PDB file of C-alpha atoms in Angstrom:
ATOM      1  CA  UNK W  99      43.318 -47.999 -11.215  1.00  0.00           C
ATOM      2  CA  UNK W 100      40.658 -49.870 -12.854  1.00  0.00           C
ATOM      3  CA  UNK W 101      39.439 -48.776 -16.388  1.00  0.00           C
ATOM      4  CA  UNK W 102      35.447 -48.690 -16.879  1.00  0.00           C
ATOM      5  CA  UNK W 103      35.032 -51.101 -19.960  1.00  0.00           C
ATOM      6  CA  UNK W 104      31.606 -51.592 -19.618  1.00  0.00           C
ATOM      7  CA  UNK W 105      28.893 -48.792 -18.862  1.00  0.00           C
ATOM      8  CA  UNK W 106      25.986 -50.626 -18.006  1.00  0.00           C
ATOM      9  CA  UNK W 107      26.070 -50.153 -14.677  1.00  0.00           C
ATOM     10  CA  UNK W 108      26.645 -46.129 -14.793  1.00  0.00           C
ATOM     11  CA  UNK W 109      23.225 -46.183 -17.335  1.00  0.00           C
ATOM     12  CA  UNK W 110      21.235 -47.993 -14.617  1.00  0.00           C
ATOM     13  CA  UNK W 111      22.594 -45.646 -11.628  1.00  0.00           C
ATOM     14  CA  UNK W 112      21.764 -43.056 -13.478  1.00  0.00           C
ATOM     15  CA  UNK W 113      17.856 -44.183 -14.681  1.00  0.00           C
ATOM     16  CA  UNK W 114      17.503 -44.472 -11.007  1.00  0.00           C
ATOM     17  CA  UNK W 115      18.528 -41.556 -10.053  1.00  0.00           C
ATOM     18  CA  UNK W 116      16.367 -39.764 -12.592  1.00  0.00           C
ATOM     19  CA  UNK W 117      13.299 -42.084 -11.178  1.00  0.00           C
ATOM     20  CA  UNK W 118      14.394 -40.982  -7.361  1.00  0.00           C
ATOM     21  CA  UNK W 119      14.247 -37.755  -8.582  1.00  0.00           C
ATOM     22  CA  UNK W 120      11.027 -37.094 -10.217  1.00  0.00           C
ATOM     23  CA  UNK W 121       9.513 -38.815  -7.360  1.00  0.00           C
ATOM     24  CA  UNK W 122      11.165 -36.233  -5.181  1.00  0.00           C
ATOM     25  CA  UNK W 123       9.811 -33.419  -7.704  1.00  0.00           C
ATOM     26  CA  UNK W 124       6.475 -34.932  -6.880  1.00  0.00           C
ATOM     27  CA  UNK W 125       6.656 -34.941  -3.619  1.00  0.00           C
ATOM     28  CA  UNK W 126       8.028 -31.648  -2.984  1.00  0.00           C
ATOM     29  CA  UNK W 127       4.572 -30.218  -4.859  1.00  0.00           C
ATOM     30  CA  UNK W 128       2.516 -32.537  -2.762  1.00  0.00           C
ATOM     31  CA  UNK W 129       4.684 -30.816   0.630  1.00  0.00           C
ATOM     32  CA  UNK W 130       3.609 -27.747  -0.961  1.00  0.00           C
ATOM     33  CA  UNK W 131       0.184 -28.213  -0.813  1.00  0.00           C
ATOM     34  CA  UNK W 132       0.067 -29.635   2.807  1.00  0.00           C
ATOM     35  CA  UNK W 133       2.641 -26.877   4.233  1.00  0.00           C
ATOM     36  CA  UNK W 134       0.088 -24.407   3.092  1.00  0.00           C
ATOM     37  CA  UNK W 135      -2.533 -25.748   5.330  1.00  0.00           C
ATOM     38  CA  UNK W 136      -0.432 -26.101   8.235  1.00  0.00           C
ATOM     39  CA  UNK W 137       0.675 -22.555   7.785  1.00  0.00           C
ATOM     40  CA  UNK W 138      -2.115 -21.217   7.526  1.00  0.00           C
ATOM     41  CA  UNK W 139      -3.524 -22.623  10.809  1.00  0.00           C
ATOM     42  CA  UNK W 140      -0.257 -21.981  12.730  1.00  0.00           C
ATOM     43  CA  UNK W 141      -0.234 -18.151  11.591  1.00  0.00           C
ATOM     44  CA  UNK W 142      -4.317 -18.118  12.808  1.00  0.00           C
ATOM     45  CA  UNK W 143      -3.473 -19.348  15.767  1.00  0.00           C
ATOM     46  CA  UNK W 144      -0.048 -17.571  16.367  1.00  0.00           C
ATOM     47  CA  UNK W 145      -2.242 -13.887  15.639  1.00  0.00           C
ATOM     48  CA  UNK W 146      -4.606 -15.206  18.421  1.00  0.00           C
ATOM     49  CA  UNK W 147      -2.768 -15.659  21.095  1.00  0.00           C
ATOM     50  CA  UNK W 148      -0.166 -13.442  20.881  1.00  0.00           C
ATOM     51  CA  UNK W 149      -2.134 -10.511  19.799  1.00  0.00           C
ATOM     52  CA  UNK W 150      -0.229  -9.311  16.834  1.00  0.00           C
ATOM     53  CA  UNK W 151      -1.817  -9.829  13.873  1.00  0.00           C
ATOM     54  CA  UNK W 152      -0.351  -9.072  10.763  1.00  0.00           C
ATOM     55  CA  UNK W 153       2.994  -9.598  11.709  1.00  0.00           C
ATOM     56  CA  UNK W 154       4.215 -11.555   8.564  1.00  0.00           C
ATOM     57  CA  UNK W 155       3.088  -8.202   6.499  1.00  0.00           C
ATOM     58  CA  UNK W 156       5.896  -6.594   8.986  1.00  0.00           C
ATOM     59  CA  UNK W 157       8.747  -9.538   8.143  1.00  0.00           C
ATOM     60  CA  UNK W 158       7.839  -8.903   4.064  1.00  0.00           C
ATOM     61  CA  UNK W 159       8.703  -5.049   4.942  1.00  0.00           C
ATOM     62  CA  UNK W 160      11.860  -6.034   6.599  1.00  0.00           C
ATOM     63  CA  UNK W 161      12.701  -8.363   3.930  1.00  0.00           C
ATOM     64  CA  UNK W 162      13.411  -5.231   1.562  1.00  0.00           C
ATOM     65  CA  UNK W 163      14.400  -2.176   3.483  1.00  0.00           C
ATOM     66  CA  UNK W 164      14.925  -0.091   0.910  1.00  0.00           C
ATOM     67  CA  UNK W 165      11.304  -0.370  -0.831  1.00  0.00           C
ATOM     68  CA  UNK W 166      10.079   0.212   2.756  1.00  0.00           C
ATOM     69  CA  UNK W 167      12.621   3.429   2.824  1.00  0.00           C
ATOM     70  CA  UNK W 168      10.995   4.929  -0.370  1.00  0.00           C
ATOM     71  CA  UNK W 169       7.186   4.268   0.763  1.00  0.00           C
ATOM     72  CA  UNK W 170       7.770   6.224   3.835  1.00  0.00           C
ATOM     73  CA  UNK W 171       9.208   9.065   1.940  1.00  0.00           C
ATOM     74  CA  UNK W 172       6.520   8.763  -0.791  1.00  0.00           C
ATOM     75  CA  UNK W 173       4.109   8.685   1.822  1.00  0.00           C
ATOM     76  CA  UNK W 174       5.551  11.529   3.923  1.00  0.00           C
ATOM     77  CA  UNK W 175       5.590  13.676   0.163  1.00  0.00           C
ATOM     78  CA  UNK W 176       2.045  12.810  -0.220  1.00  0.00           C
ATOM     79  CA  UNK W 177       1.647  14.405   3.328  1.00  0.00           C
ATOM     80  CA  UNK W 178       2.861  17.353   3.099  1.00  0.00           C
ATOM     81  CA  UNK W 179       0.848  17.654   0.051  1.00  0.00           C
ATOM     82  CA  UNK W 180      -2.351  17.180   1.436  1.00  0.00           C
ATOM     83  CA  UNK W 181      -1.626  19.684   4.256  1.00  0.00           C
ATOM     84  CA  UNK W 182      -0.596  22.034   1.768  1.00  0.00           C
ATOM     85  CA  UNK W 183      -3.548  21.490   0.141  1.00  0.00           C
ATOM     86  CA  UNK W 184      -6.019  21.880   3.342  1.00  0.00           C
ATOM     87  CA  UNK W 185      -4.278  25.069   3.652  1.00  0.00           C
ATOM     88  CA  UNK W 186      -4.626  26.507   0.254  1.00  0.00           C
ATOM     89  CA  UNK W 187      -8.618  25.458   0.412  1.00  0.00           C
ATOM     90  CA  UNK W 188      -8.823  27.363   3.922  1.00  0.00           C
ATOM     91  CA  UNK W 189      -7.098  30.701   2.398  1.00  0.00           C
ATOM     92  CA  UNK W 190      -9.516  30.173  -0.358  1.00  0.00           C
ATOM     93  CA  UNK W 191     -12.057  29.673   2.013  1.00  0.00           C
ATOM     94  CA  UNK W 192     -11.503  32.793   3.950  1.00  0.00           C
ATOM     95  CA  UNK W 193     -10.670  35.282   0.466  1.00  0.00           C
ATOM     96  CA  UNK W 194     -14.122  33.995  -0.573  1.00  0.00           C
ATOM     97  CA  UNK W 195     -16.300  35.122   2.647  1.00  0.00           C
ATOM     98  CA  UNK W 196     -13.962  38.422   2.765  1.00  0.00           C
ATOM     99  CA  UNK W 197     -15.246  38.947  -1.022  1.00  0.00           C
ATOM    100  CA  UNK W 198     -18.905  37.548  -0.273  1.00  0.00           C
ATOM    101  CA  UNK W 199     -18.391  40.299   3.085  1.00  0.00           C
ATOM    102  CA  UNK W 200     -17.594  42.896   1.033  1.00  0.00           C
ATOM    103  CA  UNK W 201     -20.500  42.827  -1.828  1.00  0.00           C
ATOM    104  CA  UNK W 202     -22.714  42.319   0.752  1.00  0.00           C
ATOM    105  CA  UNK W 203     -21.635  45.288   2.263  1.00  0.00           C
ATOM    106  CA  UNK W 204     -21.586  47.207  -0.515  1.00  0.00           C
ATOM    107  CA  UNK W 205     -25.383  46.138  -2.213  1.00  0.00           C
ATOM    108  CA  UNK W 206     -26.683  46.374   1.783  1.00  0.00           C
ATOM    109  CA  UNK W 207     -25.553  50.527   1.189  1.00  0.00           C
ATOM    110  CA  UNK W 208     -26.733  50.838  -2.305  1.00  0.00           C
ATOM    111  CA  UNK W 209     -29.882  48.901  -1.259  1.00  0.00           C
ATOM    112  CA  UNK W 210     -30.106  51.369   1.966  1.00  0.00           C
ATOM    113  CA  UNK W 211     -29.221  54.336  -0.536  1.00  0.00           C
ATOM    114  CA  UNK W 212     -31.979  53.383  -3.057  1.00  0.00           C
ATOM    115  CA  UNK W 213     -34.756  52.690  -0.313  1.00  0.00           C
ATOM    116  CA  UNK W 214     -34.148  56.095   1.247  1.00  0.00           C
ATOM    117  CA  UNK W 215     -34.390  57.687  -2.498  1.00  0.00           C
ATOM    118  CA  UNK W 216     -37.756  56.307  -2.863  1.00  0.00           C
ATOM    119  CA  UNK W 217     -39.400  56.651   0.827  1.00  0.00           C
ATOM    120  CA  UNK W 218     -40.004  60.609   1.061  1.00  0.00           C
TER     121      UNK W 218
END
């Protein structure tokens, strides 16, 4: 076993390696960049011809199943709501013509009453 008496040589390595590095750093940015582009251009012309665009919005859903769970729930809740809403409107719908029916009726025979009072 040989003893390390002088550490030069680690110092160097190791200046290097931080050198190799940071140019790595740099051009992992500059891939970046680039990737982007190509991306882009290969999803544009993926949703062409195949027909099915927005199919990376469907791999994000799958990516967290649980999210996805609790938006269709939320979304059937707000459902249900809204058709219990409709339905609540219509009943009100309906009490007010049976109310509007009704005073109509009732003014049409005091009208009627009145009118016959007056005509001899």
């Amino acid at each position: 076993m040989r003893a390390l008496t002088d550490p030069a040589p680690i110092k160097s390595t190791f200046t290097e390696l931080t050198g190799r590095f940071q140019s790595f750093q740099e051009a992992i940015v500059s891939y970046g960049a680039h990737a982007k582009v190509v991306s882009a251009a290969i999803t544009a012309v993926v949703d062409a011809e195949s027909a099915t665009t927005g199919w990376e919005e469907l791999i994000e859903l799958a990516k967290d199943p649980t999210a996805l769970r609790s938006q269709i729930i939320e979304r059937s809740a707000y459902a249900a709501l809204l058709k219990e809403l409709a339905h609540a409107v219509r009943q009100i719908d309906k009490g007010n013509e049976l109310v509007i029916d009704e005073k109509f009726s009732y003014l049409s025979g005091a009208v009627e009453k009145w009118w016959n009072l007056l005509r001899p």
